[in-house]
XYZ file of C-alpha atoms in Angstrom:
331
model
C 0.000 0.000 0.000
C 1.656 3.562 -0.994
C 2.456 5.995 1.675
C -1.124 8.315 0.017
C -3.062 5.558 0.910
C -1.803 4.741 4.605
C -2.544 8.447 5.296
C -5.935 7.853 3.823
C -6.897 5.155 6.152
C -5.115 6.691 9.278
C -7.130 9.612 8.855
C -10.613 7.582 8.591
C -9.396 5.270 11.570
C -9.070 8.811 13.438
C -12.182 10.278 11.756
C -14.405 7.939 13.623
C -13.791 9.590 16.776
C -14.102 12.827 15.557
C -17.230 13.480 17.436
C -15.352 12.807 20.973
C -12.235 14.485 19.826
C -14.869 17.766 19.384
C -16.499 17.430 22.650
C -13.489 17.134 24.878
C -11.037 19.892 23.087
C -13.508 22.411 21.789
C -16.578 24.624 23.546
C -19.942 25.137 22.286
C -20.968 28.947 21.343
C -23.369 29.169 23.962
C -21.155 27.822 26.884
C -17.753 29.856 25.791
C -16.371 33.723 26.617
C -17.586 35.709 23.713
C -15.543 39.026 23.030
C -18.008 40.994 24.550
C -17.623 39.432 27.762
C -14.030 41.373 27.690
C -14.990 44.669 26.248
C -16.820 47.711 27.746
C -20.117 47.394 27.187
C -21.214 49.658 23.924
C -25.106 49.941 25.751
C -23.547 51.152 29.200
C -23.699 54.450 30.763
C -20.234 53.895 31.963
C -19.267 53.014 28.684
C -17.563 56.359 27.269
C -15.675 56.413 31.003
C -14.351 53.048 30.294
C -13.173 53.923 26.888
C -11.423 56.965 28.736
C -9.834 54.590 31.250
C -8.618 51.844 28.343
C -6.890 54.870 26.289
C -5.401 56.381 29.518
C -3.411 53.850 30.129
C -2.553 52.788 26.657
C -0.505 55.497 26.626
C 1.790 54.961 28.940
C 2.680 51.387 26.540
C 5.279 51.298 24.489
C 5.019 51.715 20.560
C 7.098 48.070 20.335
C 4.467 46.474 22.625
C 1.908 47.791 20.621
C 3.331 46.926 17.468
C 3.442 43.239 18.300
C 0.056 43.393 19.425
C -0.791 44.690 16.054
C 1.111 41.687 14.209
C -0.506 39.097 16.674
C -4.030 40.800 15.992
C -3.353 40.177 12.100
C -2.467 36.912 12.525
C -5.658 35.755 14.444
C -7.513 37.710 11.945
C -5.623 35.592 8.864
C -7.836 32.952 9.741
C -9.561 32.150 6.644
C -6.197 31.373 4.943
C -6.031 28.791 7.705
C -9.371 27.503 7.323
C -9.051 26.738 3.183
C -5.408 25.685 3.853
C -6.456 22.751 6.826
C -9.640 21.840 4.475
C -7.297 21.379 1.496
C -5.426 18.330 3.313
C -5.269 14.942 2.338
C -8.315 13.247 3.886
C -10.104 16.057 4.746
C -13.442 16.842 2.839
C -16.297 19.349 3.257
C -18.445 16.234 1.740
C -18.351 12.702 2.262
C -20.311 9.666 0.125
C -23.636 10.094 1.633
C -23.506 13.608 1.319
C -23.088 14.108 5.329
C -20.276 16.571 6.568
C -17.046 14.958 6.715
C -15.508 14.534 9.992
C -12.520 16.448 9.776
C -14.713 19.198 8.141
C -16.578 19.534 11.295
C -13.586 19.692 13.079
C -12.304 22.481 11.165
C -15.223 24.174 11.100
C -15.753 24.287 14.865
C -12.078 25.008 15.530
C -12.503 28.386 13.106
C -15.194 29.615 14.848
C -13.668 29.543 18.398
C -10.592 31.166 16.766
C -12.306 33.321 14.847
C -12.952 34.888 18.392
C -9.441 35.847 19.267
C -8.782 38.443 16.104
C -12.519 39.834 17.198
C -11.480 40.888 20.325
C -8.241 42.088 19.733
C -9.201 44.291 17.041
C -11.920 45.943 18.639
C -9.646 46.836 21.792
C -7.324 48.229 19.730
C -9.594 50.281 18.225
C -10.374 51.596 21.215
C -7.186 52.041 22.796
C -6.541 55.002 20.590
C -2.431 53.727 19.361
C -3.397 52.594 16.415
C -3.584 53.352 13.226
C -6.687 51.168 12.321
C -6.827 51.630 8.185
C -2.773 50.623 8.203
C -3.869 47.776 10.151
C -6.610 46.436 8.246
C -4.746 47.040 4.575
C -2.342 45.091 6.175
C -4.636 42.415 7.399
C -6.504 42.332 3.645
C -2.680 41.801 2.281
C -1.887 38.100 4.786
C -5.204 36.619 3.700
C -4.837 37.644 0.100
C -1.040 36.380 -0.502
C -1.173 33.338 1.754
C 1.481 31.348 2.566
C 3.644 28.082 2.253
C 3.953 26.135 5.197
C 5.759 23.701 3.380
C 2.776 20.831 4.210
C 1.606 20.236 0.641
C -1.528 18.371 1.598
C 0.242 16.078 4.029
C -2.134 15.401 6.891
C 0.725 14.246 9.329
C 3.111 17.130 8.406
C 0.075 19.157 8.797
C -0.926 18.342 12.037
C 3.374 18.553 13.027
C 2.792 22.486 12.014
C -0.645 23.119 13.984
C 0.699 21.240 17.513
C 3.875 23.957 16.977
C 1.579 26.408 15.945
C -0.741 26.451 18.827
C 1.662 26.114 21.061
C 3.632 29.443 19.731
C 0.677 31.424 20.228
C -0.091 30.337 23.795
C 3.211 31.481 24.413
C 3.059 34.728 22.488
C -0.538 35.375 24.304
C 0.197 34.384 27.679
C 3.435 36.697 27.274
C 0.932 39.821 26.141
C -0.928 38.864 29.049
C 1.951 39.264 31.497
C 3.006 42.533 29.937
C -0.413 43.946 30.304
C -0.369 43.202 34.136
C 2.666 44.429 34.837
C 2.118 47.818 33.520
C -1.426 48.285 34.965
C -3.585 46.946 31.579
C -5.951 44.311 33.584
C -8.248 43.840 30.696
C -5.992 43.831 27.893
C -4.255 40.867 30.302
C -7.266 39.278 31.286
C -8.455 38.648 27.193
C -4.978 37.829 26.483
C -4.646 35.163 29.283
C -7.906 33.798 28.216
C -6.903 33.614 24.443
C -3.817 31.750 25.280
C -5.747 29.246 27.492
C -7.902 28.652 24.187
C -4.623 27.854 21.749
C -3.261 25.848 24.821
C -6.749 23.438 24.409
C -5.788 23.834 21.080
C -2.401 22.662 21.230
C -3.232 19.399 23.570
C -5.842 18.552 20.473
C -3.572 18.828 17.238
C -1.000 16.957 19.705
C -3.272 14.245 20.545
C -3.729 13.514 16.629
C -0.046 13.063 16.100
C 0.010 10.983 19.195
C -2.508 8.579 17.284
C -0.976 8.545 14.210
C 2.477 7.921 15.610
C 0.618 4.196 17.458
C -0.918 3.629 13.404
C 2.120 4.837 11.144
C 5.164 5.563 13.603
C 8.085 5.755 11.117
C 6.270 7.598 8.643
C 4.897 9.889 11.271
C 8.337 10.323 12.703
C 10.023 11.695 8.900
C 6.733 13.573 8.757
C 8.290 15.473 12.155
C 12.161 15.838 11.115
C 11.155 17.403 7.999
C 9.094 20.003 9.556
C 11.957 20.673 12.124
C 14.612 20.279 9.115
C 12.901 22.954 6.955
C 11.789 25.022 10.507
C 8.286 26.116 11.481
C 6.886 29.175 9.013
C 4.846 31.932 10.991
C 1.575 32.724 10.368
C 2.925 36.071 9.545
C 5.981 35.850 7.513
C 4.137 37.681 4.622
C 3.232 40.699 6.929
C 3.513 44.190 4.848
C 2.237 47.641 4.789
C 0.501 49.567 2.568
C 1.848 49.874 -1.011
C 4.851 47.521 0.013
C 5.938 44.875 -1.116
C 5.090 40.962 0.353
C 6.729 40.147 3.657
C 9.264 43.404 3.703
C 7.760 43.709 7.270
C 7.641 40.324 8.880
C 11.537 40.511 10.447
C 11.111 44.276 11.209
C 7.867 42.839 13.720
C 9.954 39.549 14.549
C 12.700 41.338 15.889
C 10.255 43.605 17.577
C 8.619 40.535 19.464
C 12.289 38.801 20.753
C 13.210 42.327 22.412
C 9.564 42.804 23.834
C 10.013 39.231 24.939
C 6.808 38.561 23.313
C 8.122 35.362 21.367
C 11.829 34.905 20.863
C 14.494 32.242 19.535
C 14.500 30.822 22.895
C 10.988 29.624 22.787
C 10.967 28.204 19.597
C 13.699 25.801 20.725
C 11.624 25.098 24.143
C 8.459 24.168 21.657
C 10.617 21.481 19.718
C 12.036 20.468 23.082
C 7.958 19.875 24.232
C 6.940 18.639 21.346
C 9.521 15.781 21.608
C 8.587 15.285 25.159
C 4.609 15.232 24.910
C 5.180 12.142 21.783
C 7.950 10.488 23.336
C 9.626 10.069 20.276
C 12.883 8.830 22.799
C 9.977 5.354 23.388
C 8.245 4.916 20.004
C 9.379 1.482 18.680
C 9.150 -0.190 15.499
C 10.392 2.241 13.482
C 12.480 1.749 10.034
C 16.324 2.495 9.938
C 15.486 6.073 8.267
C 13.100 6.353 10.719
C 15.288 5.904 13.753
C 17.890 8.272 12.190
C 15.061 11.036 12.225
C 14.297 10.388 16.103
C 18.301 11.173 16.696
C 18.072 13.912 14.806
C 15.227 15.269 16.580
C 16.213 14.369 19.842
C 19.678 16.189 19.570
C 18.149 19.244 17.807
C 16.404 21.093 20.345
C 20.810 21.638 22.208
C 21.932 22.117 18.661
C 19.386 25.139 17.871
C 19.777 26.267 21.403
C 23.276 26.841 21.124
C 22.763 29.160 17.668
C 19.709 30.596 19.191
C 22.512 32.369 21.792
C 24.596 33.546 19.285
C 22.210 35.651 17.959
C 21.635 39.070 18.480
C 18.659 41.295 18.312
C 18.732 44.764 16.458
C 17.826 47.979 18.743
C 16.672 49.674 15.624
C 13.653 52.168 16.201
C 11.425 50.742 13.288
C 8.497 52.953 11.997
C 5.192 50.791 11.872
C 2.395 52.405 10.008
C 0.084 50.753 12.340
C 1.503 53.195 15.110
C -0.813 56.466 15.332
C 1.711 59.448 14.257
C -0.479 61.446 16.723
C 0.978 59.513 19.622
């Protein structure tokens, strides 16, 4: 049987429990936060006063915290390149046979909407925080969904799945790092949404992760060179096409990258830590049965996480003052 149709079947075998895989890692509309629940509310008399209070204090922020709150905001709100990029994968169908919803669909579908939450929230606090440039930040958002990008997947479920457990993962960091920010310098709401968003890629994370787990007891070796050449050719961001108005495609993605490692936002450091997790969660150091190539993967990939660590030390962030359009000239 080719390697196309061992995917296939590994991704019906996990299909079937689609419907528990929904229940336990993903919330229902009515039962989870809604953006609202985080924002002043638009009907209140107190509403203006907490509008006041928001902008107050997002003054006193830095333009390079704001700026990676900007690029984080775009990426949430990229998320219908995600959507028709997951859908695309091998196995995955908006349609089955008997003209039901496919499995995987659902799962897709479901795991949209609750993200579809995060870019909601975020835009509409920056909006009211007053720092931003709003237009800049919405050409720029128009620009990620209409380029796309190349993970570097093709429509490989179990590479696929590799990106989204790193993925997740990344912006649970990047959140939960907002979120500590925020607290430190007074912003209690702007932390409270951002701790909350990070607990939702963290459920996330622990479901993409679970898949892999599966696949790795159904298809280990192939499921193992799925991982090393994910690691090999590194994890693309979400963002790496990020531009501004009337530039050109990605001419701003290491301008905001370096932006987030001296924030401390997301940095070099934590990218390592991921792979380091991600080995650790699979135990890829116990998996047996696995072909000669196979094996030779699992040493690279348990000797990479030192190897990347060391580099990641060598390098050095630039102090350059970069000039965001997103940032209000007013300001």
């Amino acid at each position: 049987m080719s390697q196309y149709n061992v995917r296939l079947e590994v991704m019906l075998t996990l299909e079937k429990n689609i419907d528990t895989f929904v229940e336990k890692f993903l919330i229902t509309p009515e039962k989870i936060w809604q953006p609202t629940d985080f924002l002043p509310n638009s009907q209140s008399a107190t509403f203006l006063d907490e509008v006041k209070e928001i902008q107050e204090l997002s003054k006193d922020m830095h333009n390079d915290f704001w700026a990676v709150l900007v690029g984080d905001t775009i990426t949430e709100e990229a998320l219908p390149t995600y959507e028709s990029w997951l859908l695309d994968v091998e196995g995955i169908s908006q349609h089955s046979n008997n003209g039901s919803d496919n499995g995987w669909a659902k799962w897709i579908r479901a795991w949209t909407g609750e993200e579809n939450r995060h870019g909601d929230v975020l835009n509409k606090y920056l909006y009211l925080s007053g720092r931003v440039n709003m237009r800049e930040v919405e050409i720029t958002t128009q620009h990620l969904i209409s380029d796309g990008f190349d993970i570097g997947t093709a429509r490989d479920p179990y590479k696929n799945f590799v990106y989204t457990s790193f993925q997740e993962l990344a912006t649970y960091v990047s959140h939960n790092n907002v979120a500590k920010i925020a607290r430190q310098n007074g912003h209690k709401m702007l932390a409270k949404m951002s701790k909350i968003i990070a607990g939702d890629e963290m459920r996330h994370h622990l479901a993409y992760t679970e898949f892999v787990k599966q696949i790795f007891q159904h298809d280990p070796s192939e499921m193992m060179l799925a991982f090393q050449h994910m690691m090999k050719h590194k994890i693309v961001m979400p963002a790496m096409h990020l531009r501004h108005s009337s530039e050109a495609k990605g001419s701003l993605f290491d301008q905001f990258s370096a932006v987030a490692q001296r924030v401390g936002v997301y940095t070099g450091f934590d990218y390592v830590d991921i792979i380091k997790k991600l080995n650790t969660t699979w135990e890829i150091d116990k998996i047996t049965g696995l072909t000669s190539e196979a094996e030779k993967a699992r040493d690279y990939l348990l000797k990479l996480p030192e190897r990347m660590y060391r580099i990641t030390e060598r390098i050095v962030v630039p102090k350059t003052d970069f000039q965001f359009k997103w940032m209000n000239p007013l300001v």
